[in-house]
JSON list of C-alpha atoms in Angstrom, two decimals:
[
{"chain": "U", "resi": 1, "resn": "MET", "atom": "CA", "xyz": [-2.30, -34.47, -18.67]},
{"chain": "U", "resi": 2, "resn": "CYS", "atom": "CA", "xyz": [-4.34, -33.33, -15.68]},
{"chain": "U", "resi": 3, "resn": "ALA", "atom": "CA", "xyz": [-6.12, -30.01, -15.76]},
{"chain": "U", "resi": 4, "resn": "ASP", "atom": "CA", "xyz": [-5.76, -27.52, -12.94]},
{"chain": "U", "resi": 5, "resn": "ILE", "atom": "CA", "xyz": [-8.02, -27.99, -9.94]},
{"chain": "U", "resi": 6, "resn": "PRO", "atom": "CA", "xyz": [-10.52, -25.12, -9.57]},
{"chain": "U", "resi": 7, "resn": "ARG", "atom": "CA", "xyz": [-9.23, -22.66, -6.99]},
{"chain": "U", "resi": 8, "resn": "ASN", "atom": "CA", "xyz": [-11.33, -21.49, -4.07]},
{"chain": "U", "resi": 9, "resn": "ALA", "atom": "CA", "xyz": [-12.62, -17.97, -4.50]},
{"chain": "U", "resi": 10, "resn": "ARG", "atom": "CA", "xyz": [-11.56, -16.67, -1.07]},
{"chain": "U", "resi": 11, "resn": "ALA", "atom": "CA", "xyz": [-8.16, -16.79, 0.58]},
{"chain": "U", "resi": 12, "resn": "ASP", "atom": "CA", "xyz": [-9.82, -17.28, 3.99]},
{"chain": "U", "resi": 13, "resn": "PHE", "atom": "CA", "xyz": [-11.93, -20.27, 2.88]},
{"chain": "U", "resi": 14, "resn": "PRO", "atom": "CA", "xyz": [-11.57, -22.98, 5.55]},
{"chain": "U", "resi": 15, "resn": "TYR", "atom": "CA", "xyz": [-10.69, -25.85, 3.19]},
{"chain": "U", "resi": 16, "resn": "ILE", "atom": "CA", "xyz": [-8.29, -26.51, 0.35]},
{"chain": "U", "resi": 17, "resn": "ILE", "atom": "CA", "xyz": [-8.43, -29.22, -2.32]},
{"chain": "U", "resi": 18, "resn": "LEU", "atom": "CA", "xyz": [-5.18, -30.81, -3.47]},
{"chain": "U", "resi": 19, "resn": "ARG", "atom": "CA", "xyz": [-4.13, -33.77, -5.53]},
{"chain": "U", "resi": 20, "resn": "MET", "atom": "CA", "xyz": [-3.63, -36.80, -3.31]},
{"chain": "U", "resi": 21, "resn": "MET", "atom": "CA", "xyz": [0.02, -37.53, -2.62]},
{"chain": "U", "resi": 22, "resn": "PRO", "atom": "CA", "xyz": [1.56, -40.74, -1.24]},
{"chain": "U", "resi": 23, "resn": "ALA", "atom": "CA", "xyz": [2.02, -39.02, 2.13]},
{"chain": "U", "resi": 24, "resn": "ASP", "atom": "CA", "xyz": [-1.78, -38.63, 2.31]},
{"chain": "U", "resi": 25, "resn": "ILE", "atom": "CA", "xyz": [-2.48, -42.36, 2.14]},
{"chain": "U", "resi": 26, "resn": "PRO", "atom": "CA", "xyz": [-2.43, -43.10, 5.92]},
{"chain": "U", "resi": 27, "resn": "ALA", "atom": "CA", "xyz": [-4.95, -40.32, 6.64]},
{"chain": "U", "resi": 28, "resn": "VAL", "atom": "CA", "xyz": [-7.15, -41.39, 3.73]},
{"chain": "U", "resi": 29, "resn": "VAL", "atom": "CA", "xyz": [-7.09, -45.01, 4.89]},
{"chain": "U", "resi": 30, "resn": "ASN", "atom": "CA", "xyz": [-8.04, -43.87, 8.40]},
{"chain": "U", "resi": 31, "resn": "ILE", "atom": "CA", "xyz": [-11.10, -42.02, 7.07]},
{"chain": "U", "resi": 32, "resn": "ASP", "atom": "CA", "xyz": [-11.93, -44.93, 4.78]},
{"chain": "U", "resi": 33, "resn": "ARG", "atom": "CA", "xyz": [-11.97, -47.31, 7.76]},
{"chain": "U", "resi": 34, "resn": "THR", "atom": "CA", "xyz": [-14.08, -44.89, 9.78]},
{"chain": "U", "resi": 35, "resn": "VAL", "atom": "CA", "xyz": [-16.68, -44.29, 7.08]},
{"chain": "U", "resi": 36, "resn": "PHE", "atom": "CA", "xyz": [-17.00, -47.58, 5.21]},
{"chain": "U", "resi": 37, "resn": "SER", "atom": "CA", "xyz": [-17.80, -51.10, 6.37]},
{"chain": "U", "resi": 38, "resn": "ASP", "atom": "CA", "xyz": [-15.65, -52.51, 3.53]},
{"chain": "U", "resi": 39, "resn": "PRO", "atom": "CA", "xyz": [-12.72, -50.06, 3.34]},
{"chain": "U", "resi": 40, "resn": "TRP", "atom": "CA", "xyz": [-9.92, -50.21, 0.82]},
{"chain": "U", "resi": 41, "resn": "SER", "atom": "CA", "xyz": [-6.53, -51.38, 2.02]},
{"chain": "U", "resi": 42, "resn": "GLU", "atom": "CA", "xyz": [-3.48, -49.14, 1.96]},
{"chain": "U", "resi": 43, "resn": "SER", "atom": "CA", "xyz": [-2.08, -51.23, -0.90]},
{"chain": "U", "resi": 44, "resn": "VAL", "atom": "CA", "xyz": [-5.03, -50.28, -3.13]},
{"chain": "U", "resi": 45, "resn": "TYR", "atom": "CA", "xyz": [-4.27, -46.58, -2.73]},
{"chain": "U", "resi": 46, "resn": "VAL", "atom": "CA", "xyz": [-0.57, -47.24, -3.34]},
{"chain": "U", "resi": 47, "resn": "GLU", "atom": "CA", "xyz": [-1.46, -49.08, -6.54]},
{"chain": "U", "resi": 48, "resn": "GLU", "atom": "CA", "xyz": [-3.74, -46.27, -7.68]},
{"chain": "U", "resi": 49, "resn": "LEU", "atom": "CA", "xyz": [-1.30, -43.44, -7.00]},
{"chain": "U", "resi": 50, "resn": "TYR", "atom": "CA", "xyz": [1.89, -45.09, -8.20]},
{"chain": "U", "resi": 51, "resn": "TYR", "atom": "CA", "xyz": [0.80, -47.35, -11.04]},
{"chain": "U", "resi": 52, "resn": "ASN", "atom": "CA", "xyz": [-2.59, -46.28, -12.43]},
{"chain": "U", "resi": 53, "resn": "LEU", "atom": "CA", "xyz": [-1.94, -43.51, -14.92]},
{"chain": "U", "resi": 54, "resn": "HIS", "atom": "CA", "xyz": [-5.69, -43.10, -15.37]},
{"chain": "U", "resi": 55, "resn": "ALA", "atom": "CA", "xyz": [-6.45, -42.48, -11.68]},
{"chain": "U", "resi": 56, "resn": "ARG", "atom": "CA", "xyz": [-7.28, -39.02, -10.36]},
{"chain": "U", "resi": 57, "resn": "TYR", "atom": "CA", "xyz": [-7.44, -38.62, -6.58]},
{"chain": "U", "resi": 58, "resn": "PHE", "atom": "CA", "xyz": [-8.07, -35.45, -4.59]},
{"chain": "U", "resi": 59, "resn": "VAL", "atom": "CA", "xyz": [-7.99, -34.68, -0.88]},
{"chain": "U", "resi": 60, "resn": "LEU", "atom": "CA", "xyz": [-9.80, -32.01, 1.11]},
{"chain": "U", "resi": 61, "resn": "GLN", "atom": "CA", "xyz": [-7.81, -30.45, 3.94]},
{"chain": "U", "resi": 62, "resn": "LEU", "atom": "CA", "xyz": [-8.40, -27.84, 6.58]},
{"chain": "U", "resi": 63, "resn": "ALA", "atom": "CA", "xyz": [-6.65, -24.65, 5.54]},
{"chain": "U", "resi": 64, "resn": "ASP", "atom": "CA", "xyz": [-3.61, -23.62, 7.57]},
{"chain": "U", "resi": 65, "resn": "HIS", "atom": "CA", "xyz": [-5.43, -20.71, 9.22]},
{"chain": "U", "resi": 66, "resn": "VAL", "atom": "CA", "xyz": [-8.16, -22.97, 10.66]},
{"chain": "U", "resi": 67, "resn": "ILE", "atom": "CA", "xyz": [-7.80, -24.02, 14.29]},
{"chain": "U", "resi": 68, "resn": "CYS", "atom": "CA", "xyz": [-8.77, -27.68, 14.73]},
{"chain": "U", "resi": 69, "resn": "ARG", "atom": "CA", "xyz": [-11.51, -28.17, 17.30]},
{"chain": "U", "resi": 70, "resn": "HIS", "atom": "CA", "xyz": [-11.74, -31.97, 17.11]},
{"chain": "U", "resi": 71, "resn": "GLU", "atom": "CA", "xyz": [-9.38, -34.29, 18.94]},
{"chain": "U", "resi": 72, "resn": "SER", "atom": "CA", "xyz": [-9.33, -36.72, 16.02]},
{"chain": "U", "resi": 73, "resn": "VAL", "atom": "CA", "xyz": [-7.48, -34.24, 13.79]},
{"chain": "U", "resi": 74, "resn": "THR", "atom": "CA", "xyz": [-4.05, -33.05, 14.84]},
{"chain": "U", "resi": 75, "resn": "ARG", "atom": "CA", "xyz": [-2.13, -30.09, 13.54]},
{"chain": "U", "resi": 76, "resn": "ASN", "atom": "CA", "xyz": [-0.08, -32.53, 11.45]},
{"chain": "U", "resi": 77, "resn": "ASP", "atom": "CA", "xyz": [-3.09, -34.28, 9.93]},
{"chain": "U", "resi": 78, "resn": "ARG", "atom": "CA", "xyz": [-5.67, -31.86, 8.58]},
{"chain": "U", "resi": 79, "resn": "LEU", "atom": "CA", "xyz": [-7.12, -34.12, 5.88]},
{"chain": "U", "resi": 80, "resn": "VAL", "atom": "CA", "xyz": [-10.91, -34.44, 6.24]},
{"chain": "U", "resi": 81, "resn": "GLY", "atom": "CA", "xyz": [-12.11, -35.90, 2.94]},
{"chain": "U", "resi": 82, "resn": "PHE", "atom": "CA", "xyz": [-11.11, -37.47, -0.36]},
{"chain": "U", "resi": 83, "resn": "ILE", "atom": "CA", "xyz": [-12.42, -38.57, -3.75]},
{"chain": "U", "resi": 84, "resn": "GLY", "atom": "CA", "xyz": [-11.06, -40.96, -6.35]},
{"chain": "U", "resi": 85, "resn": "MET", "atom": "CA", "xyz": [-11.84, -41.25, -10.04]},
{"chain": "U", "resi": 86, "resn": "ARG", "atom": "CA", "xyz": [-10.62, -43.58, -12.78]},
{"chain": "U", "resi": 87, "resn": "LEU", "atom": "CA", "xyz": [-10.63, -42.54, -16.41]},
{"chain": "U", "resi": 88, "resn": "GLU", "atom": "CA", "xyz": [-11.89, -45.56, -18.33]},
{"chain": "U", "resi": 89, "resn": "ALA", "atom": "CA", "xyz": [-12.40, -46.25, -22.04]},
{"chain": "U", "resi": 90, "resn": "ASN", "atom": "CA", "xyz": [-15.44, -44.06, -22.60]},
{"chain": "U", "resi": 91, "resn": "HIS", "atom": "CA", "xyz": [-16.31, -42.55, -19.24]},
{"chain": "U", "resi": 92, "resn": "ALA", "atom": "CA", "xyz": [-14.98, -41.32, -15.90]},
{"chain": "U", "resi": 93, "resn": "HIS", "atom": "CA", "xyz": [-15.73, -43.63, -12.98]},
{"chain": "U", "resi": 94, "resn": "ILE", "atom": "CA", "xyz": [-16.05, -42.22, -9.46]},
{"chain": "U", "resi": 95, "resn": "SER", "atom": "CA", "xyz": [-14.37, -44.98, -7.46]},
{"chain": "U", "resi": 96, "resn": "THR", "atom": "CA", "xyz": [-14.50, -43.64, -3.91]},
{"chain": "U", "resi": 97, "resn": "LEU", "atom": "CA", "xyz": [-15.69, -40.64, -1.91]},
{"chain": "U", "resi": 98, "resn": "GLY", "atom": "CA", "xyz": [-15.37, -40.16, 1.84]},
{"chain": "U", "resi": 99, "resn": "VAL", "atom": "CA", "xyz": [-15.65, -37.36, 4.39]},
{"chain": "U", "resi": 100, "resn": "HIS", "atom": "CA", "xyz": [-14.66, -37.74, 8.05]},
{"chain": "U", "resi": 101, "resn": "PRO", "atom": "CA", "xyz": [-17.81, -37.99, 10.22]},
{"chain": "U", "resi": 102, "resn": "HIS", "atom": "CA", "xyz": [-16.89, -34.83, 12.18]},
{"chain": "U", "resi": 103, "resn": "TRP", "atom": "CA", "xyz": [-17.10, -32.80, 8.97]},
{"chain": "U", "resi": 104, "resn": "GLN", "atom": "CA", "xyz": [-20.11, -34.40, 7.32]},
{"chain": "U", "resi": 105, "resn": "GLY", "atom": "CA", "xyz": [-23.24, -32.35, 6.72]},
{"chain": "U", "resi": 106, "resn": "GLN", "atom": "CA", "xyz": [-21.42, -29.23, 5.49]},
{"chain": "U", "resi": 107, "resn": "GLY", "atom": "CA", "xyz": [-21.47, -29.96, 1.77]},
{"chain": "U", "resi": 108, "resn": "LEU", "atom": "CA", "xyz": [-17.90, -31.24, 1.58]},
{"chain": "U", "resi": 109, "resn": "GLY", "atom": "CA", "xyz": [-18.87, -34.42, -0.28]},
{"chain": "U", "resi": 110, "resn": "ASP", "atom": "CA", "xyz": [-20.79, -32.21, -2.69]},
{"chain": "U", "resi": 111, "resn": "LEU", "atom": "CA", "xyz": [-17.68, -30.07, -3.20]},
{"chain": "U", "resi": 112, "resn": "LEU", "atom": "CA", "xyz": [-15.44, -33.09, -3.83]},
{"chain": "U", "resi": 113, "resn": "LEU", "atom": "CA", "xyz": [-17.87, -34.63, -6.32]},
{"chain": "U", "resi": 114, "resn": "ASN", "atom": "CA", "xyz": [-18.15, -31.30, -8.13]},
{"chain": "U", "resi": 115, "resn": "ILE", "atom": "CA", "xyz": [-14.36, -31.08, -8.45]},
{"chain": "U", "resi": 116, "resn": "ALA", "atom": "CA", "xyz": [-14.10, -34.63, -9.80]},
{"chain": "U", "resi": 117, "resn": "LEU", "atom": "CA", "xyz": [-16.79, -33.99, -12.41]},
{"chain": "U", "resi": 118, "resn": "GLN", "atom": "CA", "xyz": [-15.08, -30.77, -13.48]},
{"chain": "U", "resi": 119, "resn": "GLN", "atom": "CA", "xyz": [-11.88, -32.80, -13.85]},
{"chain": "U", "resi": 120, "resn": "ALA", "atom": "CA", "xyz": [-13.70, -35.39, -15.98]},
{"chain": "U", "resi": 121, "resn": "ILE", "atom": "CA", "xyz": [-14.94, -32.66, -18.32]},
{"chain": "U", "resi": 122, "resn": "ALA", "atom": "CA", "xyz": [-11.49, -31.03, -18.45]},
{"chain": "U", "resi": 123, "resn": "GLU", "atom": "CA", "xyz": [-10.15, -34.38, -19.69]},
{"chain": "U", "resi": 124, "resn": "GLU", "atom": "CA", "xyz": [-12.92, -34.54, -22.30]},
{"chain": "U", "resi": 125, "resn": "PHE", "atom": "CA", "xyz": [-15.05, -37.32, -20.86]},
{"chain": "U", "resi": 126, "resn": "SER", "atom": "CA", "xyz": [-18.74, -36.99, -21.65]},
{"chain": "U", "resi": 127, "resn": "ALA", "atom": "CA", "xyz": [-20.11, -39.43, -19.06]},
{"chain": "U", "resi": 128, "resn": "ALA", "atom": "CA", "xyz": [-19.48, -40.44, -15.47]},
{"chain": "U", "resi": 129, "resn": "THR", "atom": "CA", "xyz": [-20.46, -43.56, -13.53]},
{"chain": "U", "resi": 130, "resn": "LEU", "atom": "CA", "xyz": [-20.33, -44.82, -9.96]},
{"chain": "U", "resi": 131, "resn": "GLU", "atom": "CA", "xyz": [-21.62, -47.54, -7.68]},
{"chain": "U", "resi": 132, "resn": "VAL", "atom": "CA", "xyz": [-23.50, -46.86, -4.47]},
{"chain": "U", "resi": 133, "resn": "ARG", "atom": "CA", "xyz": [-24.98, -49.09, -1.79]},
{"chain": "U", "resi": 134, "resn": "GLU", "atom": "CA", "xyz": [-28.68, -49.68, -2.32]},
{"chain": "U", "resi": 135, "resn": "SER", "atom": "CA", "xyz": [-29.34, -48.58, 1.26]},
{"chain": "U", "resi": 136, "resn": "ASN", "atom": "CA", "xyz": [-27.31, -45.36, 1.02]},
{"chain": "U", "resi": 137, "resn": "THR", "atom": "CA", "xyz": [-30.12, -43.00, 0.18]},
{"chain": "U", "resi": 138, "resn": "VAL", "atom": "CA", "xyz": [-28.18, -39.93, 1.35]},
{"chain": "U", "resi": 139, "resn": "ALA", "atom": "CA", "xyz": [-25.44, -40.52, -1.23]},
{"chain": "U", "resi": 140, "resn": "GLN", "atom": "CA", "xyz": [-28.01, -41.38, -3.89]},
{"chain": "U", "resi": 141, "resn": "HIS", "atom": "CA", "xyz": [-29.76, -38.07, -3.27]},
{"chain": "U", "resi": 142, "resn": "LEU", "atom": "CA", "xyz": [-26.46, -36.20, -3.77]},
{"chain": "U", "resi": 143, "resn": "TYR", "atom": "CA", "xyz": [-25.74, -38.05, -6.99]},
{"chain": "U", "resi": 144, "resn": "LYS", "atom": "CA", "xyz": [-29.21, -37.36, -8.34]},
{"chain": "U", "resi": 145, "resn": "THR", "atom": "CA", "xyz": [-28.62, -33.62, -7.90]},
{"chain": "U", "resi": 146, "resn": "TYR", "atom": "CA", "xyz": [-25.82, -34.09, -10.45]},
{"chain": "U", "resi": 147, "resn": "ASP", "atom": "CA", "xyz": [-28.19, -35.91, -12.83]},
{"chain": "U", "resi": 148, "resn": "PHE", "atom": "CA", "xyz": [-26.91, -39.41, -12.06]},
{"chain": "U", "resi": 149, "resn": "ILE", "atom": "CA", "xyz": [-29.59, -41.98, -12.80]},
{"chain": "U", "resi": 150, "resn": "VAL", "atom": "CA", "xyz": [-29.70, -45.68, -11.92]},
{"chain": "U", "resi": 151, "resn": "VAL", "atom": "CA", "xyz": [-28.82, -47.82, -14.94]},
{"chain": "U", "resi": 152, "resn": "THR", "atom": "CA", "xyz": [-28.53, -51.25, -13.32]},
{"chain": "U", "resi": 153, "resn": "ARG", "atom": "CA", "xyz": [-28.42, -53.12, -10.02]},
{"chain": "U", "resi": 154, "resn": "LEU", "atom": "CA", "xyz": [-25.55, -55.43, -9.05]},
{"chain": "U", "resi": 155, "resn": "ARG", "atom": "CA", "xyz": [-26.68, -58.19, -6.70]},
{"chain": "U", "resi": 156, "resn": "ARG", "atom": "CA", "xyz": [-24.45, -59.01, -3.70]},
{"chain": "U", "resi": 157, "resn": "TYR", "atom": "CA", "xyz": [-21.84, -56.49, -4.85]},
{"chain": "U", "resi": 158, "resn": "TYR", "atom": "CA", "xyz": [-20.46, -55.67, -1.40]},
{"chain": "U", "resi": 159, "resn": "GLU", "atom": "CA", "xyz": [-18.74, -58.07, 0.99]},
{"chain": "U", "resi": 160, "resn": "ASP", "atom": "CA", "xyz": [-21.75, -58.14, 3.31]},
{"chain": "U", "resi": 161, "resn": "GLY", "atom": "CA", "xyz": [-24.01, -59.18, 0.44]},
{"chain": "U", "resi": 162, "resn": "GLU", "atom": "CA", "xyz": [-25.72, -55.83, -0.16]},
{"chain": "U", "resi": 163, "resn": "ALA", "atom": "CA", "xyz": [-26.53, -54.84, -3.72]},
{"chain": "U", "resi": 164, "resn": "ALA", "atom": "CA", "xyz": [-25.04, -51.84, -5.50]},
{"chain": "U", "resi": 165, "resn": "LEU", "atom": "CA", "xyz": [-26.81, -49.43, -7.79]},
{"chain": "U", "resi": 166, "resn": "VAL", "atom": "CA", "xyz": [-24.81, -48.39, -10.83]},
{"chain": "U", "resi": 167, "resn": "MET", "atom": "CA", "xyz": [-25.51, -44.74, -11.64]},
{"chain": "U", "resi": 168, "resn": "ARG", "atom": "CA", "xyz": [-24.55, -42.73, -14.70]},
{"chain": "U", "resi": 169, "resn": "ALA", "atom": "CA", "xyz": [-24.53, -39.03, -15.60]},
{"chain": "U", "resi": 170, "resn": "SER", "atom": "CA", "xyz": [-24.38, -37.88, -19.21]},
{"chain": "U", "resi": 171, "resn": "PRO", "atom": "CA", "xyz": [-23.81, -35.93, -21.29]},
{"chain": "U", "resi": 172, "resn": "LEU", "atom": "CA", "xyz": [-21.10, -33.97, -19.49]},
{"chain": "U", "resi": 173, "resn": "ASP", "atom": "CA", "xyz": [-21.32, -31.20, -22.03]},
{"chain": "U", "resi": 174, "resn": "ALA", "atom": "CA", "xyz": [-20.91, -27.41, -22.00]},
{"chain": "U", "resi": 175, "resn": "ARG", "atom": "CA", "xyz": [-24.34, -26.91, -20.44]},
{"chain": "U", "resi": 176, "resn": "TYR", "atom": "CA", "xyz": [-23.52, -29.42, -17.69]},
{"chain": "U", "resi": 177, "resn": "TYR", "atom": "CA", "xyz": [-20.19, -27.69, -17.07]},
{"chain": "U", "resi": 178, "resn": "ARG", "atom": "CA", "xyz": [-21.89, -24.31, -16.62]},
{"chain": "U", "resi": 179, "resn": "ARG", "atom": "CA", "xyz": [-24.19, -25.88, -14.03]},
{"chain": "U", "resi": 180, "resn": "LEU", "atom": "CA", "xyz": [-21.16, -27.39, -12.26]},
{"chain": "U", "resi": 181, "resn": "VAL", "atom": "CA", "xyz": [-19.45, -24.02, -12.05]},
{"chain": "U", "resi": 182, "resn": "ALA", "atom": "CA", "xyz": [-22.58, -22.33, -10.70]},
{"chain": "U", "resi": 183, "resn": "ARG", "atom": "CA", "xyz": [-23.09, -25.10, -8.16]},
{"chain": "U", "resi": 184, "resn": "HIS", "atom": "CA", "xyz": [-19.42, -24.91, -7.15]},
{"chain": "U", "resi": 185, "resn": "ALA", "atom": "CA", "xyz": [-19.83, -21.22, -6.31]},
{"chain": "U", "resi": 186, "resn": "ALA", "atom": "CA", "xyz": [-22.99, -21.95, -4.33]},
{"chain": "U", "resi": 187, "resn": "ILE", "atom": "CA", "xyz": [-21.28, -24.76, -2.39]},
{"chain": "U", "resi": 188, "resn": "LEU", "atom": "CA", "xyz": [-18.37, -22.49, -1.44]},
{"chain": "U", "resi": 189, "resn": "LYS", "atom": "CA", "xyz": [-20.80, -19.81, -0.27]},
{"chain": "U", "resi": 190, "resn": "ARG", "atom": "CA", "xyz": [-22.81, -22.32, 1.80]},
{"chain": "U", "resi": 191, "resn": "ILE", "atom": "CA", "xyz": [-19.72, -23.81, 3.44]},
{"chain": "U", "resi": 192, "resn": "ALA", "atom": "CA", "xyz": [-18.30, -20.38, 4.26]},
{"chain": "U", "resi": 193, "resn": "ALA", "atom": "CA", "xyz": [-21.64, -19.36, 5.81]},
{"chain": "U", "resi": 194, "resn": "LEU", "atom": "CA", "xyz": [-21.79, -22.51, 7.93]},
{"chain": "U", "resi": 195, "resn": "CYS", "atom": "CA", "xyz": [-18.27, -21.93, 9.20]},
{"chain": "U", "resi": 196, "resn": "ARG", "atom": "CA", "xyz": [-19.05, -18.33, 10.18]},
{"chain": "U", "resi": 197, "resn": "CYS", "atom": "CA", "xyz": [-21.98, -19.57, 12.24]},
{"chain": "U", "resi": 198, "resn": "ARG", "atom": "CA", "xyz": [-19.86, -21.97, 14.32]}
]
């Protein structure tokens, strides 16, 4: 059973996080194709949402009160980011994380990762893993702030031949959870401040 997603502290916060629904798949695939050189197909997301009981996917959307200022997002498509996680035998695996380029640099990826890790702890997993491109130092820096460390390197993991770094965070214990909650509050404050300045 899935735990509740942490609620945002302010009603006027510009973003909301929801569980991914089948209707979200086209928007997620669009961001995936924009952000990644080897995006997932629509069928992968269909498989995850409909048939993988151990998959947990969340989307980040502009709140209803926010006026869109970018042509790429219409009033009917306010989804700007997503994260996927699979609950495996002895750990939670972060399978995908993407934020639309127009909304990068605000801490939204940080927020999504935080939510996924809180979910992993709520479902009593004590470790989390992920793969990241060896060249993606920005993502690696984010993961290191959550105590992910490199445990191995997978040669030619991606379609273009680039290697992947496998990273792991553990233990996801009570102390780690307290840090997640404190960081979550700080992320919300930072994002709200950035939005007020624009």
